Amino acid sequence: MVKINRNYLKLKAGYLFPEISRRVSAFSEAQPNASLIRLGIGDVTEPLPEACCQAMKDAIEEMGSSSGFHGYGPEQGYLWLREAIAKNDFQSRGCQISADEIFVSDGSKCDSSNILDILGEGNRIAVTDPVYPVYVDSNVMSGRTGEADQLGQYDGLTYLPLNSENCFEAELPREPVDLIYLCFPNNPTGAVASKEHLEKWVDYANKNNALILFDAAYEAFIQDPLLPHSIFEIDGARDCAIEFRSFSKKAGFTGTRCAYTVIPRSLKGLAANGTEVDLWTLWNRRQSTKFNGVSYIVQRGAEAVYSLSGQSQTEKLVSFYMENASIIRKELSSVGYKVFGGEHAPYVWVKAPKGQGSWQFFDFLLQNANVVGTPGSGFGTAGEGFFRLSAFNTRENVEEAMRRIISL
Ligand code: MLT
């Protein structure tokens, strides 16, 4: 019989969101008339920006004509999209990122997992706690950790706790690490990083020859113009960081699929024989072998995000979700909940009341308010006692969910 990847057996239960779906399905079967409001998984609800739809319709017309048909595209993405990204997302903010350092893909979840393909197995890895579960699970699946302990923490990972005392900003690791996952604005806590905080990490990484994997999927939700959107706004980051970005949340592409990863040409890793190797070259090789690019139609849709109308439409989308976040913060605070995040991120991190555990509060809200959130403990041990509410929903649903919760 075929042998399986034994690392999968180390994984704790199901991936968080399928586990939530399982509990919600069981509840819905038992109470088919309950009207559920889902503020759990961060999935967008509002329609795609008109500019993106129009660009994709035009691209379909083109593909249906002999002169406009496209077969396989470049694995790295079409140059016109990479140029628009480099100019609008980086050069306009003073970052020296060029189009050829951008690799267009179908998602940051995939990229932040697949990046392990080009990294060696002996790296010491740091993750925050709580953390976006994909960073941990992809390391477990690829055999880079030992077993989980009783708390669910994997042997071989360095956990950096995030809590209200450190304002949800991790302290630098006490033991040496080679690979550091950072996510700002943060999923799940909704915290945002100042320039000084990122400088601290870039400085650490350069001094310790470490690599930062910087997930900036939620950068568009930053409201304060002085806060950095990219790690490449920090001097020295080109020598120590890879950044992941996504069109999913800012332009409603969760079902359309388009994202990108930035790998500076100057970034190096170490081969077993001690020579330095370009990470760009390895990722380019990996993508050319295992990936056939994002569809032409979708890349045209993503390009339209940078048109004048696309920019104003995506700004409206982002503002809409941020108003939802502000309603959640305001309503919950008004009845005494302790809330964090939600000011520069579409997630509000709520302290479960009366010392309840995360899953206990999840079940309580599901049963009594028919509102679905995400238990903080699903993101790590230090998330126990917290609960994440997503601002991605209709205004009506967010207001109704708040009415239900505050009346409990
Ligand atoms: C979340 O809810 O944390 C996100 O939807 C996950 C993701 O983007 O993959």
Coordinates of C-alpha atoms and ligand atoms in Angstrom, one line a residue:
M1 CA 0.0 0.0 0.0
V2 CA 1.2 3.5 -0.7
K3 CA 2.9 5.2 2.2
I4 CA 1.6 8.6 3.4
N5 CA 3.4 11.7 4.5
R6 CA 3.6 11.0 8.2
N7 CA 3.9 14.7 9.0
Y8 CA 0.2 15.1 8.3
L9 CA -0.5 12.9 11.3
K10 CA 1.1 15.5 13.6
L11 CA -1.5 18.1 12.6
K12 CA -3.8 19.2 15.4
A13 CA -7.5 18.3 14.6
G14 CA -8.8 20.0 11.4
Y15 CA -7.7 23.3 10.0
L16 CA -9.5 25.9 12.0
F17 CA -12.1 27.1 9.5
P18 CA -13.3 23.6 8.5
E19 CA -13.7 22.8 12.2
I20 CA -15.9 25.9 12.6
S21 CA -17.9 24.9 9.6
R22 CA -18.4 21.5 11.1
R23 CA -19.8 22.9 14.3
V24 CA -22.0 25.4 12.5
S25 CA -23.4 22.7 10.2
A26 CA -24.2 20.6 13.3
F27 CA -26.0 23.6 14.8
S28 CA -27.9 24.4 11.6
E29 CA -29.1 20.8 11.3
A30 CA -30.4 20.9 14.9
Q31 CA -31.9 24.3 14.5
P32 CA -32.8 24.7 10.8
N33 CA -34.8 27.9 11.4
A34 CA -32.0 29.9 13.1
S35 CA -30.8 32.8 11.0
L36 CA -27.1 32.7 11.3
I37 CA -24.8 35.6 10.8
R38 CA -21.2 34.7 9.9
L39 CA -18.4 36.9 11.2
G40 CA -16.0 34.0 11.3
I41 CA -13.8 33.4 8.3
G42 CA -12.6 36.6 6.7
D43 CA -14.4 36.2 3.4
V44 CA -15.6 39.3 1.6
T45 CA -19.3 39.9 0.8
E46 CA -19.5 42.9 -1.4
P47 CA -19.5 42.7 -5.2
L48 CA -16.3 43.1 -7.3
P49 CA -15.4 46.7 -8.2
E50 CA -17.1 47.6 -11.5
A51 CA -13.7 48.5 -13.1
C52 CA -12.4 44.9 -12.4
C53 CA -15.6 43.4 -13.8
Q54 CA -15.4 45.5 -17.0
A55 CA -11.7 44.6 -17.5
M56 CA -12.5 40.9 -17.1
K57 CA -15.5 41.1 -19.5
D58 CA -13.2 42.8 -22.0
A59 CA -10.6 40.1 -21.5
I60 CA -13.1 37.4 -22.1
E61 CA -14.1 39.1 -25.4
E62 CA -10.4 39.2 -26.4
M63 CA -9.9 35.6 -25.5
G64 CA -12.8 34.7 -27.8
S65 CA -11.2 36.3 -30.8
S66 CA -8.3 35.0 -32.9
S67 CA -6.3 38.2 -32.6
G68 CA -6.8 38.5 -28.8
F69 CA -6.5 34.9 -27.7
H70 CA -3.8 34.0 -25.1
G71 CA -2.6 30.5 -24.2
Y72 CA -0.1 29.9 -21.4
G73 CA 1.0 33.2 -19.8
P74 CA 4.3 33.9 -18.1
E75 CA 4.6 31.9 -14.9
Q76 CA 5.6 35.1 -13.1
G77 CA 2.6 37.0 -14.3
Y78 CA 2.1 39.4 -17.2
L79 CA 4.6 42.3 -17.2
W80 CA 1.8 44.9 -17.5
L81 CA 0.4 43.7 -14.1
R82 CA 3.8 43.5 -12.5
E83 CA 4.7 47.0 -13.6
A84 CA 1.4 48.4 -12.3
I85 CA 2.0 46.7 -8.9
A86 CA 5.6 47.9 -8.7
K87 CA 4.7 51.5 -9.5
N88 CA 1.5 51.8 -7.4
D89 CA 2.2 49.6 -4.4
F90 CA 5.9 50.2 -3.9
Q91 CA 7.6 52.9 -5.9
S92 CA 4.8 55.4 -5.0
R93 CA 5.7 54.8 -1.4
G94 CA 9.5 55.1 -1.9
C95 CA 10.3 51.4 -2.0
Q96 CA 12.9 50.3 -4.6
I97 CA 10.9 47.3 -5.9
S98 CA 11.0 46.6 -9.6
A99 CA 8.5 44.7 -11.7
D100 CA 10.7 41.7 -12.1
E101 CA 10.8 41.2 -8.4
I102 CA 7.1 40.5 -8.3
F103 CA 5.6 37.1 -8.9
V104 CA 1.9 37.0 -9.5
S105 CA 0.0 34.1 -8.0
D106 CA -3.4 32.7 -7.1
G107 CA -3.1 33.5 -3.3
S108 CA -1.1 34.4 -0.4
K109 CA -2.1 31.3 1.5
C110 CA -0.5 29.2 -1.2
D111 CA 2.6 31.4 -1.6
S112 CA 3.3 31.6 2.2
S113 CA 3.1 27.8 2.3
N114 CA 4.9 27.1 -1.0
I115 CA 7.8 29.3 -0.1
L116 CA 9.1 26.5 2.1
D117 CA 9.9 24.6 -1.1
I118 CA 13.0 26.8 -1.6
L119 CA 14.1 26.9 2.1
G120 CA 16.2 24.3 3.8
E121 CA 15.0 21.9 6.5
G122 CA 17.3 22.9 9.4
N123 CA 16.0 26.4 9.7
R124 CA 14.9 27.6 13.2
I125 CA 11.5 29.1 12.8
A126 CA 9.7 31.8 14.8
V127 CA 6.0 32.4 14.7
T128 CA 3.8 34.7 16.8
D129 CA 1.2 33.2 19.1
P130 CA -1.6 33.7 18.1
V131 CA -0.8 33.3 14.4
Y132 CA -2.5 32.7 11.0
P133 CA -2.6 28.9 11.2
V134 CA -1.3 28.3 7.7
Y135 CA 2.3 29.4 8.7
V136 CA 2.4 26.7 11.4
D137 CA 0.5 23.9 9.5
S138 CA 2.6 24.3 6.4
N139 CA 5.8 23.8 8.4
V140 CA 4.3 20.8 10.1
M141 CA 3.2 19.2 6.8
S142 CA 6.7 19.7 5.3
G143 CA 8.4 18.0 8.3
R144 CA 10.0 21.1 9.7
T145 CA 8.6 20.5 13.3
G146 CA 8.4 17.8 15.8
E147 CA 5.1 16.7 17.5
A148 CA 2.7 19.0 19.2
D149 CA 2.6 19.2 23.0
Q150 CA -0.5 19.2 25.2
L151 CA -0.9 22.9 24.5
G152 CA -0.8 22.3 20.8
Q153 CA 2.6 23.9 20.4
Y154 CA 5.0 22.1 18.0
D155 CA 8.5 21.1 19.0
G156 CA 11.0 22.9 16.9
L157 CA 9.1 26.2 16.6
T158 CA 9.8 29.3 18.6
Y159 CA 6.6 30.9 19.7
L160 CA 6.5 34.7 20.3
P161 CA 3.5 35.6 22.4
L162 CA 1.2 38.5 21.5
N163 CA -0.9 39.9 24.3
S164 CA -2.4 43.2 25.5
E165 CA 0.7 43.8 27.7
N166 CA 3.0 43.9 24.7
C167 CA 0.3 45.7 22.6
F168 CA 0.2 42.6 20.4
E169 CA 3.7 43.3 19.1
A170 CA 6.0 40.4 19.5
E171 CA 9.3 40.8 21.4
L172 CA 12.5 39.7 19.5
P173 CA 13.3 36.0 20.0
R174 CA 15.6 35.2 22.9
E175 CA 17.0 32.2 21.1
P176 CA 18.5 32.5 17.6
V177 CA 16.1 31.9 14.6
D178 CA 16.6 31.8 10.9
L179 CA 13.0 32.3 9.6
I180 CA 10.4 34.7 11.1
Y181 CA 6.8 35.0 10.1
L182 CA 5.3 38.5 10.6
C183 CA 1.8 39.6 9.6
F184 CA 0.8 43.3 9.6
P185 CA -2.0 44.4 9.8
N186 CA -2.3 41.3 11.9
N187 CA -4.5 38.4 11.4
P188 CA -6.0 37.6 13.9
T189 CA -5.4 40.4 16.4
G190 CA -6.0 43.3 14.1
A191 CA -2.8 45.1 15.4
V192 CA -0.8 47.2 13.1
A193 CA 3.0 47.8 13.1
S194 CA 4.7 51.2 13.4
K195 CA 7.8 52.0 11.3
E196 CA 9.9 51.7 14.5
H197 CA 8.6 48.2 15.2
L198 CA 9.4 47.0 11.7
E199 CA 12.8 48.6 11.9
K200 CA 13.5 46.5 15.0
W201 CA 12.7 43.3 13.1
V202 CA 14.7 44.3 10.0
D203 CA 17.7 45.2 12.2
Y204 CA 17.4 41.8 14.0
A205 CA 17.1 39.9 10.7
N206 CA 20.1 41.6 9.1
K207 CA 22.3 41.1 12.3
N208 CA 21.3 37.4 12.6
N209 CA 21.2 36.5 8.9
A210 CA 17.5 35.7 9.3
L211 CA 14.7 35.9 6.7
I212 CA 11.4 37.6 7.4
L213 CA 8.3 36.3 5.7
F214 CA 6.1 39.4 5.8
D215 CA 2.4 38.9 5.1
A216 CA 0.8 42.2 4.2
A217 CA -2.5 40.9 2.8
Y218 CA -4.4 43.5 4.8
E219 CA -2.2 46.6 4.1
A220 CA -5.0 48.4 2.3
F221 CA -7.0 48.6 5.6
I222 CA -4.4 50.8 7.2
Q223 CA -6.0 54.2 8.0
D224 CA -3.1 56.3 9.3
P225 CA -1.0 57.6 6.4
L226 CA 2.1 57.5 8.5
L227 CA 2.1 53.8 9.1
P228 CA 4.1 51.6 6.8
H229 CA 2.3 49.3 4.3
S230 CA 5.3 47.3 3.2
I231 CA 8.4 45.9 4.9
F232 CA 10.3 47.4 2.0
E233 CA 9.6 50.9 3.4
I234 CA 12.3 50.0 6.0
D235 CA 15.9 50.4 5.0
G236 CA 17.7 47.1 4.8
A237 CA 14.6 45.0 4.2
R238 CA 15.7 44.2 0.7
D239 CA 18.4 42.0 2.3
C240 CA 16.2 40.1 4.7
A241 CA 12.5 40.0 3.6
I242 CA 10.0 38.5 1.3
E243 CA 6.5 40.1 1.2
F244 CA 3.1 38.5 0.4
R245 CA 0.3 40.7 -0.9
S246 CA -3.2 39.8 -2.1
F247 CA -6.1 41.3 -4.0
S248 CA -8.5 39.1 -2.0
K249 CA -9.5 41.5 0.7
K250 CA -8.9 44.9 -0.8
A251 CA -10.6 44.2 -4.1
G252 CA -13.0 41.4 -3.2
F253 CA -10.9 38.7 -5.0
T254 CA -11.3 35.8 -2.6
G255 CA -13.3 33.9 -5.2
T256 CA -11.5 35.4 -8.2
R257 CA -8.0 34.6 -6.9
C258 CA -5.0 36.9 -7.5
A259 CA -2.1 37.8 -5.2
Y260 CA 1.6 38.3 -5.5
T261 CA 4.9 37.7 -3.7
V262 CA 7.9 40.1 -3.8
I263 CA 11.4 38.6 -3.7
P264 CA 14.2 41.2 -4.0
R265 CA 17.0 40.3 -6.3
S266 CA 19.5 41.1 -3.5
L267 CA 18.1 38.4 -1.2
K268 CA 20.4 35.5 -0.5
G269 CA 20.2 32.1 1.3
L270 CA 23.0 29.7 2.2
A271 CA 23.7 26.4 0.4
A272 CA 25.0 23.4 2.3
N273 CA 28.5 24.1 0.9
G274 CA 28.5 27.6 2.3
T275 CA 27.9 29.5 -0.9
E276 CA 25.3 32.2 -1.2
V277 CA 22.4 31.6 -3.5
D278 CA 19.7 34.0 -4.8
L279 CA 16.3 33.2 -3.4
W280 CA 14.8 35.0 -6.5
T281 CA 16.4 32.4 -8.8
L282 CA 15.1 29.5 -6.7
W283 CA 11.5 30.8 -6.5
N284 CA 11.6 31.6 -10.2
R285 CA 12.7 28.0 -10.8
R286 CA 10.0 26.7 -8.5
Q287 CA 7.2 28.7 -10.0
S288 CA 8.2 27.8 -13.6
T289 CA 8.1 24.1 -12.7
K290 CA 5.1 23.9 -10.5
F291 CA 2.8 26.8 -11.5
N292 CA 1.3 27.9 -14.8
G293 CA 0.3 31.4 -13.8
V294 CA -3.0 33.1 -13.0
S295 CA -5.5 33.3 -15.8
Y296 CA -5.2 36.2 -18.3
I297 CA -8.7 37.3 -17.5
V298 CA -8.1 37.6 -13.8
Q299 CA -4.8 39.4 -14.2
R300 CA -6.6 42.0 -16.4
G301 CA -9.2 42.3 -13.5
A302 CA -6.3 42.8 -11.0
E303 CA -4.7 45.4 -13.3
A304 CA -7.9 47.4 -13.3
V305 CA -7.5 47.8 -9.5
Y306 CA -4.8 50.4 -10.4
S307 CA -7.0 52.4 -12.8
L308 CA -8.4 55.7 -11.5
S309 CA -11.9 54.2 -11.2
G310 CA -10.5 51.0 -9.8
Q311 CA -8.6 52.8 -7.1
S312 CA -11.6 54.8 -6.0
Q313 CA -13.9 51.7 -6.1
T314 CA -11.5 49.7 -4.0
E315 CA -11.1 52.5 -1.5
K316 CA -14.8 52.6 -1.1
L317 CA -14.8 48.8 -0.5
V318 CA -12.1 49.1 2.1
S319 CA -13.9 52.0 3.8
F320 CA -17.1 50.1 3.9
Y321 CA -15.5 47.2 5.8
M322 CA -13.7 49.5 8.1
E323 CA -17.0 51.2 9.0
N324 CA -18.2 47.7 9.9
A325 CA -15.1 47.2 12.1
S326 CA -15.8 50.5 13.8
I327 CA -19.4 49.6 14.5
I328 CA -18.3 46.3 16.0
R329 CA -15.7 48.1 18.2
K330 CA -18.2 50.7 19.3
E331 CA -21.1 48.5 20.0
L332 CA -19.1 45.9 21.9
S333 CA -17.2 48.5 23.9
S334 CA -20.5 50.2 24.9
V335 CA -21.5 47.1 26.9
G336 CA -18.1 46.5 28.5
Y337 CA -16.4 44.1 26.1
K338 CA -12.6 44.7 25.8
V339 CA -11.8 45.1 22.2
F340 CA -8.6 45.3 20.2
G341 CA -7.7 45.8 16.6
G342 CA -10.3 46.9 14.0
E343 CA -8.8 50.3 13.5
H344 CA -6.3 49.5 10.8
A345 CA -7.5 45.9 10.1
P346 CA -10.8 44.2 9.2
Y347 CA -10.5 42.1 12.4
V348 CA -11.7 42.9 15.9
W349 CA -10.0 40.9 18.6
V350 CA -12.4 40.6 21.6
K351 CA -11.7 39.4 25.1
A352 CA -14.3 36.7 26.0
P353 CA -16.3 38.0 28.9
K354 CA -16.4 36.5 32.4
G355 CA -13.3 34.4 31.9
Q356 CA -14.9 32.2 29.3
G357 CA -12.6 30.1 27.0
S358 CA -12.6 30.8 23.3
W359 CA -14.6 27.8 22.2
Q360 CA -17.0 28.2 25.1
F361 CA -17.7 31.8 24.0
F362 CA -18.0 30.5 20.4
D363 CA -20.7 28.0 21.4
F364 CA -22.4 30.6 23.6
L365 CA -22.7 33.1 20.8
L366 CA -23.7 30.5 18.3
Q367 CA -26.5 29.1 20.5
N368 CA -27.7 32.4 21.9
A369 CA -27.1 35.0 19.2
N370 CA -26.7 32.7 16.2
V371 CA -23.6 34.7 15.4
V372 CA -20.5 32.8 14.2
G373 CA -17.0 34.2 15.1
T374 CA -13.6 32.6 15.3
P375 CA -12.2 31.2 18.6
G376 CA -8.9 32.9 19.5
S377 CA -7.5 29.6 20.7
G378 CA -7.7 28.3 17.1
F379 CA -4.9 30.7 16.3
G380 CA -2.6 29.5 19.1
T381 CA -2.4 29.0 22.9
A382 CA -2.0 32.7 23.6
G383 CA -5.3 33.3 21.8
E384 CA -7.2 31.4 24.5
G385 CA -9.9 33.6 26.1
F386 CA -10.1 35.7 22.9
F387 CA -12.5 35.7 20.0
R388 CA -12.1 37.2 16.5
L389 CA -14.9 39.0 14.7
S390 CA -14.5 39.7 11.0
A391 CA -15.8 43.0 9.6
F392 CA -16.4 41.3 6.2
N393 CA -20.1 41.3 6.0
T394 CA -23.1 43.4 4.9
R395 CA -23.9 46.4 7.0
E396 CA -27.3 44.9 7.8
N397 CA -25.7 41.7 9.1
V398 CA -23.1 43.5 11.2
E399 CA -25.7 45.8 12.8
E400 CA -28.0 42.9 13.5
A401 CA -25.2 40.8 14.9
M402 CA -24.2 43.6 17.3
R403 CA -27.9 44.1 18.4
R404 CA -28.1 40.4 19.2
I405 CA -24.7 40.3 21.1
I406 CA -25.3 43.4 23.2
S407 CA -28.8 42.3 24.2
L408 CA -27.4 39.0 25.7
Ligands
MLT1 C1 -9.2 34.4 7.8 O1 -10.3 34.4 8.1 O2 -8.3 34.3 8.6 C2 -8.8 34.4 6.3 O3 -10.0 34.4 5.5 C3 -7.9 33.4 5.9 C4 -7.4 33.5 4.6 O4 -7.3 34.6 4.0 O5 -6.9 32.5 4.1

